[in-house]
Every structure is written in C-alpha cells, then in structure tokens.
PDB file of C-alpha atoms in Angstrom:
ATOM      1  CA  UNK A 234     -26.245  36.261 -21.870  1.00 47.00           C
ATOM      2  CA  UNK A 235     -27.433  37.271 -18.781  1.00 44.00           C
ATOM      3  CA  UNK A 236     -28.164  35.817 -15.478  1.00 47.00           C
ATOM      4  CA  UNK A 237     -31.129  33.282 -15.878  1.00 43.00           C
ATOM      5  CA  UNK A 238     -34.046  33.386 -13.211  1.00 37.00           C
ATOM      6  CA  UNK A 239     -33.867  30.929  -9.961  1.00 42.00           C
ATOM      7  CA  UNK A 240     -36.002  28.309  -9.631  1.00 42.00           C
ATOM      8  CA  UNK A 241     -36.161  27.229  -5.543  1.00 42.00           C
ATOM      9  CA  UNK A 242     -35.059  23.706  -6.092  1.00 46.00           C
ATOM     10  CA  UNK A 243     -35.354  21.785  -3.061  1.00 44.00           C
ATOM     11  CA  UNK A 244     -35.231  23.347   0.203  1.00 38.00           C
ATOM     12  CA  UNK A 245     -32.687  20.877   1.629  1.00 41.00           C
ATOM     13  CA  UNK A 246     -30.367  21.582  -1.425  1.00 42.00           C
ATOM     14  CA  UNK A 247     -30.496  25.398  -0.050  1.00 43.00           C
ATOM     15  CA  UNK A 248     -30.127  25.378   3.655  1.00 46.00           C
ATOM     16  CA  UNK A 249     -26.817  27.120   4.909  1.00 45.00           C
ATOM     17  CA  UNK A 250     -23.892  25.287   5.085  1.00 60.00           C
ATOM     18  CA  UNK A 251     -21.095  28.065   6.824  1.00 57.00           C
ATOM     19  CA  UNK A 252     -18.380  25.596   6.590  1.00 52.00           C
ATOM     20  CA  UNK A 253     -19.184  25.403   2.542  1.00 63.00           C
ATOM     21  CA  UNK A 254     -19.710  29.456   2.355  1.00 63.00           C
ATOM     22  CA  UNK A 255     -16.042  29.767   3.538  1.00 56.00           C
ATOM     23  CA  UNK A 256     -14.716  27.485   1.508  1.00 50.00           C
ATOM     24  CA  UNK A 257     -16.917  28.690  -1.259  1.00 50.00           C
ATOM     25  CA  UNK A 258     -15.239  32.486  -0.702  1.00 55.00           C
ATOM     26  CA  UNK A 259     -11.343  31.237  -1.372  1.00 51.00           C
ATOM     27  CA  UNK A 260     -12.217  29.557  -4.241  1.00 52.00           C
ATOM     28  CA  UNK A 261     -14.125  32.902  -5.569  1.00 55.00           C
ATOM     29  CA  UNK A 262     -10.781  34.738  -4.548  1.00 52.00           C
ATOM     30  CA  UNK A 263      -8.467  32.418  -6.226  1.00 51.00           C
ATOM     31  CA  UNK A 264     -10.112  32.300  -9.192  1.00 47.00           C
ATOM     32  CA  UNK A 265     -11.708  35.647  -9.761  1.00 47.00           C
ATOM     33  CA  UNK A 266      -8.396  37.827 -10.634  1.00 51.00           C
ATOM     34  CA  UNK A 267      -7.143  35.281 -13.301  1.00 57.00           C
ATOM     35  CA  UNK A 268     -10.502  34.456 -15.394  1.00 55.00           C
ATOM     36  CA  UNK A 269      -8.903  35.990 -18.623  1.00 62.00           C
ATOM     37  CA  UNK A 270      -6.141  33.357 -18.056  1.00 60.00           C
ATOM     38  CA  UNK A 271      -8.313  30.470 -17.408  1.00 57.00           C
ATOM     39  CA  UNK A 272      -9.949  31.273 -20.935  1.00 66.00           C
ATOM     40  CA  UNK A 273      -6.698  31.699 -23.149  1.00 54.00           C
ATOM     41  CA  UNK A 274      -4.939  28.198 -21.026  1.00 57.00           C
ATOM     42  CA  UNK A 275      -4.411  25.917 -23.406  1.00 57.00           C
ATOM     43  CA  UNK A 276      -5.135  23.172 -21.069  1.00 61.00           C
ATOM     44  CA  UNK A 277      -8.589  24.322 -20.701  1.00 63.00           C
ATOM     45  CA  UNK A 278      -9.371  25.889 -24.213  1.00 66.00           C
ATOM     46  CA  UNK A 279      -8.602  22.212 -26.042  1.00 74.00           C
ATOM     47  CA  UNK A 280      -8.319  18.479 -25.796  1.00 91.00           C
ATOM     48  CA  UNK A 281      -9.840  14.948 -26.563  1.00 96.00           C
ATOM     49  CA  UNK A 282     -12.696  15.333 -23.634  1.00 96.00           C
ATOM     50  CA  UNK A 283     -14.070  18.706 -24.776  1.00 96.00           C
ATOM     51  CA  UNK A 284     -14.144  16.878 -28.324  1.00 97.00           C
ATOM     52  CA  UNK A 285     -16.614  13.981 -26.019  1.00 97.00           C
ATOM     53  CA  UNK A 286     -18.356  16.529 -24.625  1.00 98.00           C
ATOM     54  CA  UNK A 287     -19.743  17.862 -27.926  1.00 98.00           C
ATOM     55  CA  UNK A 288     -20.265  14.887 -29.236  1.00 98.00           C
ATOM     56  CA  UNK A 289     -22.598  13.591 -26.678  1.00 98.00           C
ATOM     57  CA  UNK A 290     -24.381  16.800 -26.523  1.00 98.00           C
ATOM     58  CA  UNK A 291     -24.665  16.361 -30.318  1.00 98.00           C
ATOM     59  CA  UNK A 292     -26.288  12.615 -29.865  1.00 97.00           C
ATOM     60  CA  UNK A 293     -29.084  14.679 -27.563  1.00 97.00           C
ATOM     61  CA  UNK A 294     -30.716  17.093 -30.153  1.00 95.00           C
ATOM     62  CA  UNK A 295     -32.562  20.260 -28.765  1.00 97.00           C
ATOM     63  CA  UNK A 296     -30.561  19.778 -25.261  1.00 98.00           C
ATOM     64  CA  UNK A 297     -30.970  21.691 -22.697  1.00 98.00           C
ATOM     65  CA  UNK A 298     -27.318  21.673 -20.764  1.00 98.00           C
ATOM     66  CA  UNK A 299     -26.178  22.924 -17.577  1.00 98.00           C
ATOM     67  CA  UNK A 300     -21.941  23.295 -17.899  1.00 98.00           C
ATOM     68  CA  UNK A 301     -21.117  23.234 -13.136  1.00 98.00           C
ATOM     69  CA  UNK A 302     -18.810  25.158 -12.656  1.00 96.00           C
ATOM     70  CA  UNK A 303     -17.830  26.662 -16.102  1.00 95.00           C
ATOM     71  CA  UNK A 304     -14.455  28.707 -15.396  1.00 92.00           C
ATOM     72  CA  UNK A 305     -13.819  30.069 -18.442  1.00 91.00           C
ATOM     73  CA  UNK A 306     -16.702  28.491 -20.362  1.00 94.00           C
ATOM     74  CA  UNK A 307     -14.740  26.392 -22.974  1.00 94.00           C
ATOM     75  CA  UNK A 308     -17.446  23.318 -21.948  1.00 97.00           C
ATOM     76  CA  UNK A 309     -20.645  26.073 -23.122  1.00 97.00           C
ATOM     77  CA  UNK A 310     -18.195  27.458 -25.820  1.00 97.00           C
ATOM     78  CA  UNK A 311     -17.955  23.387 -27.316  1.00 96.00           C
ATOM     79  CA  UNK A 312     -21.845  22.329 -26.543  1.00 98.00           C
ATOM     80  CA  UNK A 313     -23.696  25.288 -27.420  1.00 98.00           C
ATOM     81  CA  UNK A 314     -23.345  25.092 -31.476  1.00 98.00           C
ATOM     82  CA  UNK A 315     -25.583  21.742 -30.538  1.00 98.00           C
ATOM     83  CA  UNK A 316     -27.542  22.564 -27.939  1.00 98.00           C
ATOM     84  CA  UNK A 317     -30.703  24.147 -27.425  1.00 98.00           C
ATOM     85  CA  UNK A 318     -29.523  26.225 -24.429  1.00 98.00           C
ATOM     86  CA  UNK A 319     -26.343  25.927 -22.249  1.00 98.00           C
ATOM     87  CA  UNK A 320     -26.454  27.971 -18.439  1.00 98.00           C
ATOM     88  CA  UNK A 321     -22.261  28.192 -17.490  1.00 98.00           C
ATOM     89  CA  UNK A 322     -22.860  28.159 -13.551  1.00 97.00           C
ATOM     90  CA  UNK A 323     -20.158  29.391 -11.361  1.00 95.00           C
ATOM     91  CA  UNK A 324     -19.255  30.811  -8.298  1.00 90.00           C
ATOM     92  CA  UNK A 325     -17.639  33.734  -9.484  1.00 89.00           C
ATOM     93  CA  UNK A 326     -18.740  36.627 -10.970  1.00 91.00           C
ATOM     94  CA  UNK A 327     -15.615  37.381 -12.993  1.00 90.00           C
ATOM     95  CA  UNK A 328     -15.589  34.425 -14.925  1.00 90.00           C
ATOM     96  CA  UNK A 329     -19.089  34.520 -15.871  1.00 94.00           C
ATOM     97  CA  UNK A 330     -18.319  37.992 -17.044  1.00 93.00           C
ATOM     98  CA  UNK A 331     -15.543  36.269 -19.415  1.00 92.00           C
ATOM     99  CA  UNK A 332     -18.170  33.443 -20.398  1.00 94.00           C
ATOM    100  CA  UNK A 333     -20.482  36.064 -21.244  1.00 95.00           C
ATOM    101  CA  UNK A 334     -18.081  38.471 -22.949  1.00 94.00           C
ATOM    102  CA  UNK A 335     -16.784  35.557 -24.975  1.00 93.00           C
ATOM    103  CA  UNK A 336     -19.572  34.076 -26.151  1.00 96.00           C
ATOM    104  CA  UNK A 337     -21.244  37.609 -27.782  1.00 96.00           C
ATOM    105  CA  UNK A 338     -17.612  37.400 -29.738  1.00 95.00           C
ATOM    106  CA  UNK A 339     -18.330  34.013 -31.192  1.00 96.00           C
ATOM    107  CA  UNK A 340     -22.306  34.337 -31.640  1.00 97.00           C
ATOM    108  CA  UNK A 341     -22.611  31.971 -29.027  1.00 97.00           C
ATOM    109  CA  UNK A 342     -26.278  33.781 -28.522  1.00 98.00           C
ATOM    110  CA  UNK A 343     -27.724  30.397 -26.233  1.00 98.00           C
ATOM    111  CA  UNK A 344     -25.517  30.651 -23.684  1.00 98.00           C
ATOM    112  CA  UNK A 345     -26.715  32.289 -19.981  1.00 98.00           C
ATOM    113  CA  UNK A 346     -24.901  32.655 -17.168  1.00 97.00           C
ATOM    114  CA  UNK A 347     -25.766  32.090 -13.778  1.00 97.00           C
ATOM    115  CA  UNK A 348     -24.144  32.827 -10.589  1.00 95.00           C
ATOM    116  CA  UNK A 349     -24.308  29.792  -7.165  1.00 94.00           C
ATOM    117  CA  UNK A 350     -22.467  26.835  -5.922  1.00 94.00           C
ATOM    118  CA  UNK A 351     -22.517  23.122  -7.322  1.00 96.00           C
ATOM    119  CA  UNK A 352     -24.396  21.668  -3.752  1.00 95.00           C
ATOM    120  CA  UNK A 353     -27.329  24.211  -4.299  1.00 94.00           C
ATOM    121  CA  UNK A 354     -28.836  24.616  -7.945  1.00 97.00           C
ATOM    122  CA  UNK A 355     -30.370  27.412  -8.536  1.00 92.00           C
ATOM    123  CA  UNK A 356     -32.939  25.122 -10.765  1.00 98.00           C
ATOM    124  CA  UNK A 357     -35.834  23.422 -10.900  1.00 98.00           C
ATOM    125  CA  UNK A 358     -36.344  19.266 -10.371  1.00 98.00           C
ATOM    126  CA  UNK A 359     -35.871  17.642 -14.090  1.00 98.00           C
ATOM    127  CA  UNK A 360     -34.216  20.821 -16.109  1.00 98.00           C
ATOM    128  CA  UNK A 361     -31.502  19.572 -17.852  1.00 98.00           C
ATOM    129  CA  UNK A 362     -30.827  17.085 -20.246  1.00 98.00           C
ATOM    130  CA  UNK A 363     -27.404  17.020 -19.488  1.00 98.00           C
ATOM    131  CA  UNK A 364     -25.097  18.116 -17.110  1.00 98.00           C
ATOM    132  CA  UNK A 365     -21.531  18.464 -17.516  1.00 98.00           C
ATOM    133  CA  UNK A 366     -18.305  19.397 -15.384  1.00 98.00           C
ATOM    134  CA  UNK A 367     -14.571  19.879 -16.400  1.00 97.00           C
ATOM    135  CA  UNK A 368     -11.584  19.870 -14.148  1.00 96.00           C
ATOM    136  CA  UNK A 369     -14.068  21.662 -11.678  1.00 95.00           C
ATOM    137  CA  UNK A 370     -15.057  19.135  -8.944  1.00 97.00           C
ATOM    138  CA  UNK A 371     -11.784  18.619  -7.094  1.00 96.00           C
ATOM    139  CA  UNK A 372     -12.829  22.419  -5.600  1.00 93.00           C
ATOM    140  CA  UNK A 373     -16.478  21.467  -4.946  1.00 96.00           C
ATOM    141  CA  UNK A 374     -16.634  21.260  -0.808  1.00 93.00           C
ATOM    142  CA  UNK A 375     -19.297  18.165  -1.159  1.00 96.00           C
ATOM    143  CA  UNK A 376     -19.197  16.433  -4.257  1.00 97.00           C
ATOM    144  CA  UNK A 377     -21.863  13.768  -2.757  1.00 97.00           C
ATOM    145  CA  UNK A 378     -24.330  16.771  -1.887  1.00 97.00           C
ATOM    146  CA  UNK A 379     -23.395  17.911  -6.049  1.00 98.00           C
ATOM    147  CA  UNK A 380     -23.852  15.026  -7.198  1.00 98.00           C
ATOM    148  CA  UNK A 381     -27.383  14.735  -5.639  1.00 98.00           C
ATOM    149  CA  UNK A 382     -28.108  17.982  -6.992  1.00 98.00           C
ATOM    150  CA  UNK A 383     -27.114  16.775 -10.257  1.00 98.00           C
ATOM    151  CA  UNK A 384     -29.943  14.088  -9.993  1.00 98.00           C
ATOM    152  CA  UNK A 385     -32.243  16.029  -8.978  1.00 98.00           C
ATOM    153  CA  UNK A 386     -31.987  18.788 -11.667  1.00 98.00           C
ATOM    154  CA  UNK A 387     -31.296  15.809 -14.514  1.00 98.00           C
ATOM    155  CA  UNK A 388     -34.603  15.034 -16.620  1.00 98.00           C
ATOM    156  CA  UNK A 389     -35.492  11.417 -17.312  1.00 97.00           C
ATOM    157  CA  UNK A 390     -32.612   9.689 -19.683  1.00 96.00           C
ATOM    158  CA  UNK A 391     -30.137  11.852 -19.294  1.00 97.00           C
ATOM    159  CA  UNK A 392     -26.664  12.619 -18.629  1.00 98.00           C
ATOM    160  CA  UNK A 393     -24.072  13.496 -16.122  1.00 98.00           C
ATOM    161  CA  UNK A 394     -20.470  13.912 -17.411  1.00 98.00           C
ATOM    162  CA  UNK A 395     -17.686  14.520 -14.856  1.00 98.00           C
ATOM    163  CA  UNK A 396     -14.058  15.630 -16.105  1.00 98.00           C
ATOM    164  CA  UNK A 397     -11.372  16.171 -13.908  1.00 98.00           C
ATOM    165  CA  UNK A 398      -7.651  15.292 -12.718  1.00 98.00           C
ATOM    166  CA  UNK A 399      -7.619  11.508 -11.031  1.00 98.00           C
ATOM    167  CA  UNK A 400      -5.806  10.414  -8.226  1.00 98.00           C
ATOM    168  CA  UNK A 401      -4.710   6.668  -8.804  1.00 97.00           C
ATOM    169  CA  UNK A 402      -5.803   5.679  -6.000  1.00 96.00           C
ATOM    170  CA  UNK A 403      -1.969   4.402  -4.868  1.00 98.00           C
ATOM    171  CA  UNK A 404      -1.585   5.873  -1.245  1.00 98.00           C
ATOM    172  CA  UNK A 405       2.273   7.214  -2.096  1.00 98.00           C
ATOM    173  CA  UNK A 406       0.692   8.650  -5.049  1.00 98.00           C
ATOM    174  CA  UNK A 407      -2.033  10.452  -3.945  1.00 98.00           C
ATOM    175  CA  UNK A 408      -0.139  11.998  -0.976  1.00 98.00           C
ATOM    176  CA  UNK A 409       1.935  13.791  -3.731  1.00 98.00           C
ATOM    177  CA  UNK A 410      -0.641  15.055  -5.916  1.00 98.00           C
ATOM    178  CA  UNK A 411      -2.801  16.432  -3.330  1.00 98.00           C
ATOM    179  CA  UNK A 412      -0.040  17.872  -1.285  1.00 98.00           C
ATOM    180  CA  UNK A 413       1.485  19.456  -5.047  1.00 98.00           C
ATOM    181  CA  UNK A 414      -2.332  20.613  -5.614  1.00 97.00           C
ATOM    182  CA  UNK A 415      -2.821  22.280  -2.491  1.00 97.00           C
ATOM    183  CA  UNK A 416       0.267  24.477  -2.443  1.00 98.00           C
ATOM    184  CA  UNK A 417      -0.626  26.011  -6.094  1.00 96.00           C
ATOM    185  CA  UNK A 418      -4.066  26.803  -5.230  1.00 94.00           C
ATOM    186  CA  UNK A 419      -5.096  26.580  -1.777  1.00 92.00           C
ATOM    187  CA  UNK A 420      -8.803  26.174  -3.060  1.00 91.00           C
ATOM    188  CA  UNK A 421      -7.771  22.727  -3.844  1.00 95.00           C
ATOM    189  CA  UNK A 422     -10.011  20.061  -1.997  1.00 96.00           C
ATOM    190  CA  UNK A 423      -9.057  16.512  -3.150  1.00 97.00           C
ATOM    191  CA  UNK A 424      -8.958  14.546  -6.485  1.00 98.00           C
ATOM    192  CA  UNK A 425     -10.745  11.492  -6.394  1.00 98.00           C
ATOM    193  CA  UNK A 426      -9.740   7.985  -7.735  1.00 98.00           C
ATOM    194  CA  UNK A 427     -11.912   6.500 -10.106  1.00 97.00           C
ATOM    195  CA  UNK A 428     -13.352   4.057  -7.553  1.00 97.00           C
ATOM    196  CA  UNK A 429     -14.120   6.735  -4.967  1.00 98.00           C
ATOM    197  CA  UNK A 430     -16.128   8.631  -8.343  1.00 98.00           C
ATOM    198  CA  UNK A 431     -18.112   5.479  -8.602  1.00 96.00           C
ATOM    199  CA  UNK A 432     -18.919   5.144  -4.580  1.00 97.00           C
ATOM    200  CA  UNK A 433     -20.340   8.598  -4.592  1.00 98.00           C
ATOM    201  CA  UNK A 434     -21.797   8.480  -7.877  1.00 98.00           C
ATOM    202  CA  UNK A 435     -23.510   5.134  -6.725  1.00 97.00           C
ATOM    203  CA  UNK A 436     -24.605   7.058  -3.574  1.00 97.00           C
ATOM    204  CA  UNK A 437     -26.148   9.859  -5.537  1.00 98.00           C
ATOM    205  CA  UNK A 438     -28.533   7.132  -7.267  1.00 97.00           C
ATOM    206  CA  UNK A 439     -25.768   6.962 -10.818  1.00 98.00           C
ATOM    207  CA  UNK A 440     -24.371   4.262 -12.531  1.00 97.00           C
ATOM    208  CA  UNK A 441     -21.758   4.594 -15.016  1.00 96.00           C
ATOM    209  CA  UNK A 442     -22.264   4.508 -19.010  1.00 97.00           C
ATOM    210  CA  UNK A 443     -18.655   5.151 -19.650  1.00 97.00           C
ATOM    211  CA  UNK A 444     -14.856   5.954 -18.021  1.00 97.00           C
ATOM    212  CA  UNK A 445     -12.393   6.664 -20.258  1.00 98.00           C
ATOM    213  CA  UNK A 446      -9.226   6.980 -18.253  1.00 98.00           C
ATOM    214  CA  UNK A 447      -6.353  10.440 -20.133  1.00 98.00           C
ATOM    215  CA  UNK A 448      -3.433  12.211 -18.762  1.00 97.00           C
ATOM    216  CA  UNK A 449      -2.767  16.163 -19.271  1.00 97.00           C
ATOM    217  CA  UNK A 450       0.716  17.294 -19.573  1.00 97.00           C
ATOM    218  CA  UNK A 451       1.675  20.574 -17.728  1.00 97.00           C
ATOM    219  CA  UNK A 452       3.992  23.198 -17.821  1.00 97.00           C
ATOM    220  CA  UNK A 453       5.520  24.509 -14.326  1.00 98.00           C
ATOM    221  CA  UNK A 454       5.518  27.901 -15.240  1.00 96.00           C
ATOM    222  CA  UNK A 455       2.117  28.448 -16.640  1.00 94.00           C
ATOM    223  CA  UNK A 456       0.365  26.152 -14.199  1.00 95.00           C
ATOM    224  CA  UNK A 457       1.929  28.133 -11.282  1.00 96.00           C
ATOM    225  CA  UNK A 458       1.523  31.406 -13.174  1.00 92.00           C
ATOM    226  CA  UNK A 459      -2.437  31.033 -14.026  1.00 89.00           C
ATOM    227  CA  UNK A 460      -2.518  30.386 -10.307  1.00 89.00           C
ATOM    228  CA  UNK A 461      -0.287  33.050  -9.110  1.00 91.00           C
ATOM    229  CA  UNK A 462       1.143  30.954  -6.706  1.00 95.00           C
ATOM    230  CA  UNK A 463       3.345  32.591  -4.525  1.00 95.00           C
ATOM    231  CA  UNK A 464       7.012  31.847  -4.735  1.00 98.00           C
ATOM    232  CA  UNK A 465       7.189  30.301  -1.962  1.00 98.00           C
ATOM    233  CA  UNK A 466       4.988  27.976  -2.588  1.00 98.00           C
ATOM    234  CA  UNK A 467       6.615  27.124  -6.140  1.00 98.00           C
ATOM    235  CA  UNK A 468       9.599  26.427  -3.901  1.00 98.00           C
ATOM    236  CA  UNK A 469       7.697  24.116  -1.594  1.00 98.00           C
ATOM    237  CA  UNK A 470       6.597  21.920  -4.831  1.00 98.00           C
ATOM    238  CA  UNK A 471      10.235  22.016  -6.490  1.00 98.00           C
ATOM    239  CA  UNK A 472      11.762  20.625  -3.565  1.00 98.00           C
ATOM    240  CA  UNK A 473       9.111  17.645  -2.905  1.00 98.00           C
ATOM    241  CA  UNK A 474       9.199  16.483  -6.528  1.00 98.00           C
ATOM    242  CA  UNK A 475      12.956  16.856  -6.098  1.00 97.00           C
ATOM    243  CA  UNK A 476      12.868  14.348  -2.687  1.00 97.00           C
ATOM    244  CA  UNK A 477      10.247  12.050  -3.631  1.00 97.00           C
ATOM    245  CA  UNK A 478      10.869   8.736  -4.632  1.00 97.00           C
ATOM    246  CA  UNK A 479      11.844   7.264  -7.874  1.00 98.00           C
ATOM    247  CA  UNK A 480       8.858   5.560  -8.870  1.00 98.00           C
ATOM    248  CA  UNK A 481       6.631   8.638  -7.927  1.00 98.00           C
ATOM    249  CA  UNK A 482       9.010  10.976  -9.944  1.00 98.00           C
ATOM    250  CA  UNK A 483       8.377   8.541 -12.986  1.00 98.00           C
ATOM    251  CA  UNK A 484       4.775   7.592 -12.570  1.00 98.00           C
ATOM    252  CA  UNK A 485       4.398  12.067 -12.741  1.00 98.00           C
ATOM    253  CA  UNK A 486       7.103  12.072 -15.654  1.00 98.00           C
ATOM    254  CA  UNK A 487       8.388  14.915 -13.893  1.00 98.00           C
ATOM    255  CA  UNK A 488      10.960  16.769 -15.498  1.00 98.00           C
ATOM    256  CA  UNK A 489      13.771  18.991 -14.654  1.00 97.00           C
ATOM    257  CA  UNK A 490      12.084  22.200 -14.979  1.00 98.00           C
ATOM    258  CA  UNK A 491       9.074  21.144 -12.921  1.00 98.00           C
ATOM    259  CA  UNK A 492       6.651  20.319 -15.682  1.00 98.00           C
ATOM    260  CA  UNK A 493       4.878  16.939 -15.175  1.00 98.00           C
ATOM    261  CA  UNK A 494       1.624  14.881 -15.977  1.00 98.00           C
ATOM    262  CA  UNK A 495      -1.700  13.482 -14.908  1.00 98.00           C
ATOM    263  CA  UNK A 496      -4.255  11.327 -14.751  1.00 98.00           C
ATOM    264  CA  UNK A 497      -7.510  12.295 -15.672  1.00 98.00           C
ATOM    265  CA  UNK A 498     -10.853  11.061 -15.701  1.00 98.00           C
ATOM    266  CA  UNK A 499     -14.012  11.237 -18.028  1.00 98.00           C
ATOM    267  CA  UNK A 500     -17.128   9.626 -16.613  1.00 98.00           C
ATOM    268  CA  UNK A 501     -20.135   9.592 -17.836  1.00 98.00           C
ATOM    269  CA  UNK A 502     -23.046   8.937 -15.664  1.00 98.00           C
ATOM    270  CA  UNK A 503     -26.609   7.904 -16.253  1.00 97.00           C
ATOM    271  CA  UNK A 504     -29.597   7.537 -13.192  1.00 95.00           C
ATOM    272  CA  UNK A 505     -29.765   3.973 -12.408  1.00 78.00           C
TER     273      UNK A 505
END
C-alpha cells in the first residue's frame, strides 16, 4: 500500500503549468484536514454508481485500474475485490494515508497509492485497463488536458468512467449551482453538463458507451460540515436559495433547512 514507482509519461503531460500548481495547492488544503470525513460520508461511502463501477470492473477480469482522484478511496475500496490491481491517485497526501490505512483494515492488499494531479500521470502510455473518477472532476483545473491523459494511459479496449455532479445545462440553473458550489468549497471549478462532457470527451479522442443520468440528495449540515465552510459562507448560500426563483427552488427540491438535490452524471467512455 505504498506509493507505486513513476513512469515519465509524456513530457508534454509534465511541463509546469503555475496557474494549475496554485489551484492544485487549495484543493490539497481544502481537502487534506477532513479526509477521515470524506471516508465515513455517506454520500461517498454508497450508492447505485459505485454498485456500476464494480460491476464493470468485474466484466474486465485481471484489470488493472487507476481510481483519479480517489478522496477517500470508496471507488478502490468497490473495484479492488475484482481487480488485479487498483492505484487511488490523489493530490493529497492525507487522503491517501486514509486509502491506505483503510484498505490494510479490509484486506484490501492490491490497492497502492500514489501521490500527482489528474493533467500529469505519473504512468506509463497503455497502463490501465480502466480508469475511473467519482465526484472528483468538477476540481480538476483542465479536464480536457485529464482527459487526454486518460487516453494516453488507457490500454487498447478499455474504459474511462467519469462520475460526478451535472449541471443541466439551463443557464438560470447552472448560475445557482456553481455559485452554491463555490461558496462551500472554494476549490470548486465548474460542473459540466452532459453535452459539455461529450465535447471534451470527443476532443480527447472518446466516444461514449453509456450515460446514465442520477440525482444525490444532501443534507445542509453535513455537506457544509465535511467542508468546514465558514459561517459566513453557509449564510451566503441560505440566503440565495431563499431569493431565487420558484422554479430553481423546485428543480433543487430545496427544503427549509437547506438540504437539496442534484443531478449527477455516470459516463462511460471508450477510445473511438
């Protein structure tokens, strides 16, 4: 369970890119201090597209699996009873730590962990059998330079799955989910509507072998809490689901207390 060796990849894929390193550094803070949470959230430890996940990794026997941008791990902790090897790849040391920690407690003895950004892979062309993301993207500072990276490390006939929180794609909409995104976690960079996934994933040489469309209900409290968004900031989100519009209010199902839904996204991607 311990840091795997770097390949050099491609040298483009490593060149410096400052703007990204900043970026790259207040995600690392954000999420660093609350790993422990990110692993017992129930939002992240359970639901129907960890369940697809596993079951794709299960159709792909002896799989080699990359899980970008792990968190907590629970993509490793679902694929790795099926898998050959998983490597949970992250930016931050702490929650590799709790990836690693974790999986010695469940026997999970073909996980590694390894430690770099999703627009520079630590790996060699043609690696991976599949790669895999959950509700991890909508940080990434390039998502067309990851999802070339993606390609590049994906063998012949594999897989690419992407799972994350969706805008709609509804201007009104999407104004109020990033704005709401942004002041929990300032490491927010933008969910994507479905057709902007398929633009870039069409630009990164993918074409899409399935979407299946979900929402994720969420509690105020403990999505501002596993955050540790400041107060003030809670305040700033109260008081624009409070002023916005009927039909934006209902489309969120927000309630009283705060707690509201989403969309979400699974798509699966194959080269071609």
């Amino acid at each position: 369970m311990s840091d795997t060796p770097q390949s050099p990849g491609s040298a483009a894929a490593h060149a410096a890119h400052p703007a990204h390193d900043a970026h790259n550094a207040v995600v690392t803070g954000q999420f660093g201090p609350q790993a422990s949470a990110y692993l017992t959230s129930a939002n992240h430890a359970q639901g129907a597209d960890l369940e697809q996940l596993a079951a794709i990794t299960r159709a792909h026997p002896g799989a080699q699996v990359l899980d970008l941008g792990c968190g907590a791990g629970h993509v490793s902790f679902f694929t790795a009873p099926h898998a050959a090897r998983v490597v949970a790849y992250d930016l931050s040391p702490e929650m590799l730590g709790v990836v690693a920690g974790e999986a010695t407690k469940r026997g999970l003895t073909n996980i590694d962990t390894q430690l770099g950004a999703a627009e520079s892979l630590a790996f060699a062309d043609a690696s991976f059998d599949l790669v895999f993301s959950r509700y991890s993207a909508h940080h990434w500072a390039d998502v067309g330079a990851a999802l070339r990276e993606m390609r590049r490390v994906l063998k012949p006939g594999g897989r690419v799955v992407i799972c994350d929180v969706a805008s709609t794609g509804q201007p009104l909409f999407d104004t109020y989910l990033q704005a709401v995104e942004v002041l929990r976690d300032t490491s927010h960079v933008r969910n994507y509507a479905a057709s902007e996934w398929m633009t870039m994933a069409a630009g990164a040489g993918f074409s899409v072998a399935s979407f299946t469309p979900r929402t994720l209900d969420l509690d105020f409290k403990t999505w501002t809490a596993r955050m540790r968004t400041p107060e003030p900031m809670q305040v700033a989100i109260r008081a624009l689901q409070t002023a916005m519009a009927d039909n934006v209010r209902r489309h969120f199902k927000i309630q009283d207390d705060g707690s509201f839904t989403l969309d979400t996204l699974t798509l699966e991607l194959r080269v071609g």
